[in-house]
Amino acid sequence: MIKKLFFFLFVASTMACTQTTNKSLVKQVYIDFEKEDSTKFYTSQIFSKVSYVNLENMVPVGQIDKVCQFENVVYLCNRNEGKIHQFDTNGKYLTTLNKQGRAGDEYIKLSIFDVSSDNGDVHIYDEGRKRMLVYSKEGNLKRKFDIEDIIRDFAIMDNGNYLMYTPDKNGESRRGLWLTDSDGKFIKQLVDIDQKFQYGGIYPQYLYHIDNKTIGLMGGEDKNNFYMITGEDVSIQMHANFEISIPSELKQQRIIDVSKDKKHIYTKNNYKESHRWLWFHTTDFDKSILCFYDKVNDKCYQVKAQENLIEDVVILGQSMSCYNDKMINVVYASSIIALPELREKFPEVSDTSNPVLEIVELTK
């Protein structure tokens, strides 16, 4: 049963003035859903060491939607409850940011959040008010400002500027990737999306902190590029070549009948990235592929069947964060209790226990 968990968890779930990319240096990945060939991939190629942290049960954490880390503090976001819990890396409970409401220092909806690598401040985008709120680690509001556009994902940079990304068309709101200052004022557009291209795929996490200064972006289905951003510079590091050419009439539709148009469209999700590895899941809504790309050896592994994913290092949790060559996964108590193999591994876990954090070191 455990052997099936990893594959299930991964599969279930440009402007020329700023781009310095030499096209000959862009890595090409060719994806063909119709080919039966499937690459064997050993999980030990990417995962070198696994350890676990039991979270104290001082407060119930519930569902975790995103994880960030600053120094020895781990931030666990529960969007549904509007809370961000803080634990240290040994699992000790520290505090909870719980400011959901309509007061001046509160947010209506905790939509997206990120943590500053400079001081551990928590940045929250309130979709209800289209507002960014910045809190200290202790939960005190430091500042807030309105956002003119609709954003699907953002990242706070080491100098306090923001990267903001939206792939889908929303009236006159900005699209693509753009850079703002620390008060949300527009600086420059980094990646463009043709306004005629309206198909936005699904809305996973697009931006990933690779380290304090470098951020990766999984671009939309318009260009199928993977970008690397440092400071105000963006470069294309990888391009996904699909054998499918989305029909022009579908490109111009915001809402698509997937059951009717499967095999004619595709999307990418579950994007993760480290210094050496980039991986993502892609589907044409009929078949699925799990792609691992080794940047060091310029090699792509495309896993199309469970039997070709050789789990010589077993991963139990749902991946939530990948930063500085470490991945933080979440293993819920309900999963542990449901499987005898996991109950034996975590005998202290009960149905009232908080999730277990799985810390995975990646190969370099």
Coordinates of C-alpha atoms in Angstrom, one line a residue:
M1 CA 0.0 0.0 0.0
I2 CA 2.8 2.4 0.9
K3 CA 4.4 1.9 -2.5
K4 CA 1.4 3.4 -4.2
L5 CA 1.4 6.5 -2.0
F6 CA 4.2 8.5 -3.7
F7 CA 2.8 8.2 -7.3
F8 CA -0.7 9.0 -6.1
L9 CA 0.4 12.1 -4.2
F10 CA 2.4 13.5 -7.1
V11 CA -0.2 12.7 -9.8
A12 CA -3.3 13.6 -7.8
S13 CA -2.5 16.6 -6.9
T14 CA 8.3 37.7 -22.2
M15 CA 9.5 40.8 -22.7
A16 CA 12.8 40.9 -24.6
C17 CA 14.1 43.8 -22.5
T18 CA 14.1 41.7 -19.3
Q19 CA 14.9 38.3 -20.6
T20 CA 18.5 37.5 -21.1
T21 CA 18.0 33.9 -22.3
N22 CA 20.1 32.5 -25.1
K23 CA 17.7 30.2 -26.9
S24 CA 20.4 27.6 -27.5
L25 CA 20.8 27.2 -23.7
V26 CA 17.1 26.5 -23.1
K27 CA 16.6 22.9 -22.2
Q28 CA 13.9 21.2 -24.2
V29 CA 11.5 18.5 -22.9
Y30 CA 9.4 16.6 -25.4
I31 CA 6.1 15.3 -24.0
D32 CA 4.0 12.8 -26.0
F33 CA 0.9 11.4 -24.2
E34 CA 0.3 8.8 -27.0
K35 CA 3.7 7.1 -26.7
E36 CA 3.7 4.1 -24.4
D37 CA 7.3 4.5 -23.4
S38 CA 7.8 5.2 -19.7
T39 CA 11.1 6.0 -18.1
K40 CA 12.2 4.1 -15.0
F41 CA 12.9 6.5 -12.2
Y42 CA 14.5 5.6 -8.8
T43 CA 13.4 7.9 -6.0
S44 CA 16.9 7.7 -4.6
Q45 CA 18.1 9.7 -7.5
I46 CA 16.3 12.8 -6.1
F47 CA 15.7 12.0 -2.4
S48 CA 18.8 11.4 -0.3
K49 CA 17.6 11.5 3.3
V50 CA 14.2 11.4 5.1
S51 CA 13.4 12.4 8.7
Y52 CA 10.2 13.2 10.6
V53 CA 9.0 15.9 13.0
N54 CA 5.9 15.3 15.2
L55 CA 4.0 18.6 15.8
E56 CA 2.9 19.4 19.3
N57 CA -0.8 19.2 19.9
M58 CA -1.1 22.5 21.7
V59 CA -3.5 23.8 18.9
P60 CA -5.2 21.7 16.2
V61 CA -3.5 22.5 12.9
G62 CA -6.1 20.9 10.5
Q63 CA -5.7 21.0 6.8
I64 CA -2.4 22.5 5.5
D65 CA -2.4 24.3 2.2
K66 CA 1.2 25.7 2.1
V67 CA 4.4 25.6 4.1
C68 CA 7.1 28.2 4.4
Q69 CA 10.3 28.3 6.6
F70 CA 12.4 31.1 8.0
E71 CA 15.5 30.0 9.9
N72 CA 14.3 27.5 12.4
V73 CA 10.6 28.4 12.2
V74 CA 8.1 26.5 10.0
Y75 CA 4.9 28.4 9.0
L76 CA 1.8 26.1 8.2
C77 CA -1.1 27.8 6.4
N78 CA -4.7 26.6 6.8
R79 CA -6.6 28.8 4.3
N80 CA -10.0 27.5 5.2
E81 CA -9.6 28.6 8.8
G82 CA -7.6 31.7 7.9
K83 CA -4.7 30.7 10.2
I84 CA -1.0 30.4 9.9
H85 CA 0.6 28.3 12.7
Q86 CA 4.2 28.5 13.6
F87 CA 6.3 25.6 15.0
D88 CA 10.0 25.3 15.4
T89 CA 11.9 22.7 13.5
N90 CA 11.7 20.3 16.4
G91 CA 7.9 20.4 16.4
K92 CA 7.4 22.8 19.3
Y93 CA 4.4 25.1 19.0
L94 CA 5.2 28.8 18.9
T95 CA 2.2 30.9 17.9
T96 CA -0.7 31.3 15.5
L97 CA -1.5 34.2 13.2
N98 CA -5.3 34.4 13.3
K99 CA -6.5 37.7 12.0
Q100 CA -9.6 36.8 9.9
G101 CA -12.2 39.4 10.1
R102 CA -13.2 42.9 8.9
A103 CA -11.2 45.1 11.2
G104 CA -8.4 47.4 9.8
D105 CA -5.7 45.0 10.8
E106 CA -7.5 41.8 9.6
Y107 CA -8.1 40.0 6.3
I108 CA -11.4 38.7 5.0
K109 CA -9.8 35.8 3.1
L110 CA -6.3 34.4 3.5
S111 CA -5.8 33.6 -0.2
I112 CA -2.0 33.4 -0.7
F113 CA 0.9 33.9 1.7
D114 CA 4.7 34.0 1.7
V115 CA 7.4 34.6 4.2
S116 CA 10.2 37.1 3.9
S117 CA 13.7 35.5 3.8
D118 CA 15.1 38.7 5.3
N119 CA 13.2 38.9 8.6
G120 CA 10.4 36.3 8.7
D121 CA 7.6 38.8 8.1
V122 CA 4.3 37.1 6.9
H123 CA 2.8 38.6 3.7
I124 CA -0.8 37.8 3.1
Y125 CA -2.9 38.5 0.0
D126 CA -6.5 39.1 1.0
E127 CA -8.5 38.3 -2.1
G128 CA -11.7 39.6 -0.4
R129 CA -10.3 43.2 -0.3
K130 CA -7.6 42.8 -3.0
R131 CA -5.1 43.9 -0.3
M132 CA -1.6 42.9 0.9
L133 CA -1.1 42.8 4.6
V134 CA 2.4 42.4 6.2
Y135 CA 2.6 41.0 9.7
S136 CA 5.6 40.5 12.0
K137 CA 6.4 37.0 13.2
E138 CA 4.5 37.8 16.4
G139 CA 1.4 38.6 14.4
N140 CA 1.4 42.4 14.6
L141 CA 0.3 44.3 11.5
K142 CA 3.2 46.3 10.1
R143 CA 1.7 47.7 7.0
K144 CA -0.9 47.1 4.3
F145 CA -1.7 48.3 0.7
D146 CA -4.2 47.7 -2.0
I147 CA -3.5 45.6 -5.1
E148 CA -5.0 46.9 -8.3
D149 CA -4.9 43.6 -10.2
I150 CA -6.1 40.1 -9.5
I151 CA -3.2 37.8 -8.6
R152 CA -3.1 34.0 -8.5
D153 CA 0.4 33.7 -6.9
F154 CA 3.1 36.0 -5.5
A155 CA 6.5 35.7 -4.0
I156 CA 8.4 38.2 -1.7
M157 CA 11.9 38.8 -2.9
D158 CA 15.0 39.2 -0.6
N159 CA 15.0 43.0 -1.3
G160 CA 11.4 43.4 -0.3
N161 CA 10.0 43.6 -3.9
Y162 CA 7.2 41.3 -5.1
L163 CA 6.8 39.0 -8.0
M164 CA 3.1 38.7 -9.0
Y165 CA 1.7 36.2 -11.4
T166 CA -1.6 35.6 -13.1
P167 CA -2.0 33.3 -16.2
D168 CA -5.7 33.7 -16.8
K169 CA -7.6 36.7 -18.3
N170 CA -9.6 38.8 -15.9
G171 CA -11.0 41.8 -17.6
E172 CA -8.5 44.6 -17.7
S173 CA -6.4 43.1 -14.9
R174 CA -2.7 42.6 -15.6
R175 CA -1.6 39.1 -16.8
G176 CA 1.7 37.3 -16.8
L177 CA 4.6 37.9 -14.4
W178 CA 5.4 41.4 -13.1
L179 CA 7.6 43.1 -10.5
T180 CA 6.4 45.6 -7.9
D181 CA 8.2 47.5 -5.2
S182 CA 7.5 46.8 -1.5
D183 CA 4.4 48.9 -1.6
G184 CA 2.9 47.1 -4.6
K185 CA 3.8 49.8 -7.1
F186 CA 4.4 48.4 -10.6
I187 CA 8.0 48.4 -11.7
K188 CA 8.1 46.3 -14.9
Q189 CA 6.6 43.4 -16.7
L190 CA 8.8 40.3 -16.8
V191 CA 6.7 37.8 -18.7
D192 CA 3.9 38.6 -21.1
I193 CA 0.8 36.6 -22.1
D194 CA -1.0 37.3 -25.3
Q195 CA -4.4 38.7 -24.5
K196 CA -6.0 36.5 -27.2
F197 CA -4.8 33.5 -25.2
Q198 CA -7.5 33.0 -22.6
Y199 CA -7.1 29.3 -21.6
G200 CA -5.6 29.4 -18.1
G201 CA -5.3 25.7 -17.2
I202 CA -5.7 25.1 -13.5
Y203 CA -4.5 27.2 -10.6
P204 CA -1.7 25.5 -8.7
Q205 CA 1.3 27.2 -7.1
Y206 CA 3.4 28.7 -9.8
L207 CA 6.3 30.4 -8.0
Y208 CA 8.9 28.6 -5.9
H209 CA 11.7 29.9 -3.8
I210 CA 14.8 27.9 -4.9
D211 CA 16.9 29.9 -2.4
N212 CA 16.9 33.3 -0.8
K213 CA 17.7 35.1 -4.1
T214 CA 16.4 32.8 -6.8
I215 CA 12.7 32.1 -7.6
G216 CA 11.4 29.6 -10.2
L217 CA 8.2 30.1 -12.2
M218 CA 6.1 27.5 -14.0
G219 CA 4.7 29.5 -16.8
G220 CA 1.2 29.0 -18.3
E221 CA 0.1 26.9 -21.3
D222 CA 0.6 29.9 -23.7
K223 CA 4.4 29.3 -23.9
N224 CA 5.1 26.3 -21.7
N225 CA 8.3 27.8 -20.3
F226 CA 9.9 27.4 -16.9
Y227 CA 11.6 30.6 -15.8
M228 CA 14.3 31.6 -13.3
I229 CA 14.1 35.0 -11.6
T230 CA 16.9 36.7 -9.8
G231 CA 16.5 40.4 -8.9
E232 CA 15.0 42.1 -11.9
D233 CA 16.2 39.5 -14.4
V234 CA 14.3 36.6 -15.8
S235 CA 15.5 33.8 -18.0
I236 CA 13.9 30.8 -19.6
Q237 CA 15.6 27.7 -18.3
M238 CA 13.4 25.0 -19.7
H239 CA 10.7 24.6 -22.4
A240 CA 8.1 21.9 -22.5
N241 CA 7.2 20.7 -26.0
F242 CA 3.8 19.1 -26.3
E243 CA 2.7 17.1 -29.3
I244 CA -0.7 18.6 -28.8
S245 CA -1.4 21.9 -30.4
I246 CA -4.4 23.5 -28.6
P247 CA -6.9 24.5 -31.2
S248 CA -7.2 28.3 -31.7
E249 CA -10.9 28.3 -30.7
L250 CA -10.0 26.6 -27.4
K251 CA -7.2 29.0 -26.7
Q252 CA -9.7 31.9 -26.8
Q253 CA -12.1 30.2 -24.3
R254 CA -11.8 30.9 -20.6
I255 CA -14.1 28.0 -19.7
I256 CA -13.5 24.6 -21.4
D257 CA -15.5 21.4 -21.2
V258 CA -12.7 19.1 -20.2
S259 CA -14.7 15.9 -20.8
K260 CA -15.4 17.0 -24.4
D261 CA -12.0 18.5 -25.2
K262 CA -9.7 16.1 -23.5
K263 CA -6.6 15.1 -25.6
H264 CA -6.9 18.5 -27.3
I265 CA -5.8 20.5 -24.3
Y266 CA -3.3 19.9 -21.5
T267 CA -2.2 21.5 -18.3
K268 CA 0.7 21.4 -15.8
N269 CA 0.6 21.3 -12.0
N270 CA 2.4 20.1 -8.9
Y271 CA 5.5 22.1 -9.9
K272 CA 8.5 21.8 -7.6
E273 CA 12.1 22.9 -8.0
S274 CA 15.5 22.8 -6.3
H275 CA 19.0 23.7 -7.4
R276 CA 19.4 20.4 -9.3
W277 CA 15.9 19.1 -9.9
L278 CA 12.7 20.4 -11.5
W279 CA 9.6 18.2 -11.6
F280 CA 6.0 18.6 -12.4
H281 CA 2.8 16.6 -13.4
T282 CA 1.1 17.1 -16.7
T283 CA -2.1 15.7 -18.2
D284 CA -4.2 15.9 -21.3
F285 CA -7.2 14.9 -19.0
D286 CA -7.0 11.4 -20.4
K287 CA -3.4 10.3 -19.6
S288 CA -0.9 11.6 -17.0
I289 CA 2.9 12.0 -16.9
L290 CA 5.1 12.7 -14.0
C291 CA 8.2 14.5 -15.3
F292 CA 11.6 14.8 -13.4
Y293 CA 14.3 17.0 -15.0
D294 CA 17.9 16.7 -13.8
K295 CA 19.5 20.1 -14.5
V296 CA 23.0 18.9 -13.8
N297 CA 22.9 16.0 -16.2
D298 CA 20.4 17.5 -18.7
K299 CA 18.1 14.5 -18.5
C300 CA 14.4 14.2 -18.3
Y301 CA 12.6 11.2 -16.8
Q302 CA 8.9 10.7 -17.8
V303 CA 7.0 8.3 -15.6
K304 CA 3.7 7.1 -17.1
A305 CA 3.0 4.1 -14.9
Q306 CA 3.3 3.2 -11.2
E307 CA 5.6 0.3 -11.8
N308 CA 8.2 2.5 -13.4
L309 CA 8.5 4.6 -10.3
I310 CA 11.0 2.6 -8.2
E311 CA 10.5 3.7 -4.6
D312 CA 13.8 2.7 -3.1
V313 CA 13.4 5.8 -0.9
V314 CA 9.8 5.9 0.3
I315 CA 8.0 9.2 0.7
L316 CA 4.8 9.2 2.7
G317 CA 3.6 12.8 2.7
Q318 CA 2.0 15.4 0.5
S319 CA 4.7 17.8 -0.7
M320 CA 4.2 21.4 0.5
S321 CA 7.5 23.2 0.2
C322 CA 10.8 22.9 -1.6
Y323 CA 13.5 25.3 -0.5
N324 CA 17.3 25.2 -0.3
D325 CA 17.4 21.6 -1.4
K326 CA 15.0 20.5 1.2
M327 CA 11.4 19.5 0.8
I328 CA 8.7 19.6 3.6
N329 CA 5.9 17.1 3.2
V330 CA 2.8 16.6 5.4
V331 CA 1.6 13.3 6.7
Y332 CA -1.9 13.5 8.2
A333 CA -2.9 11.5 11.2
S334 CA -5.9 10.0 9.3
S335 CA -3.5 8.5 6.8
I336 CA -1.3 7.1 9.5
I337 CA -4.2 5.5 11.3
A338 CA -5.7 4.1 8.2
L339 CA -2.5 2.1 7.2
P340 CA -1.0 -0.6 9.5
E341 CA 2.4 0.1 8.1
L342 CA 2.3 3.7 9.1
R343 CA 0.7 3.0 12.5
E344 CA 3.7 0.9 13.3
K345 CA 6.0 3.7 12.2
F346 CA 4.2 6.4 14.2
P347 CA 2.7 4.6 17.3
E348 CA 2.2 7.8 19.2
V349 CA -0.2 9.3 16.6
S350 CA -3.9 9.2 17.4
D351 CA -7.0 10.6 15.6
T352 CA -6.6 13.9 17.5
S353 CA -2.9 14.3 16.6
N354 CA -1.5 17.1 14.4
P355 CA 0.1 16.1 11.1
V356 CA 3.7 14.8 11.0
L357 CA 6.2 16.8 9.0
E358 CA 8.4 14.8 6.6
I359 CA 11.7 16.5 5.9
V360 CA 13.3 15.3 2.7
E361 CA 16.8 16.3 1.7
L362 CA 17.3 16.4 -2.1
T363 CA 20.4 15.3 -4.0
K364 CA 22.6 18.0 -5.2

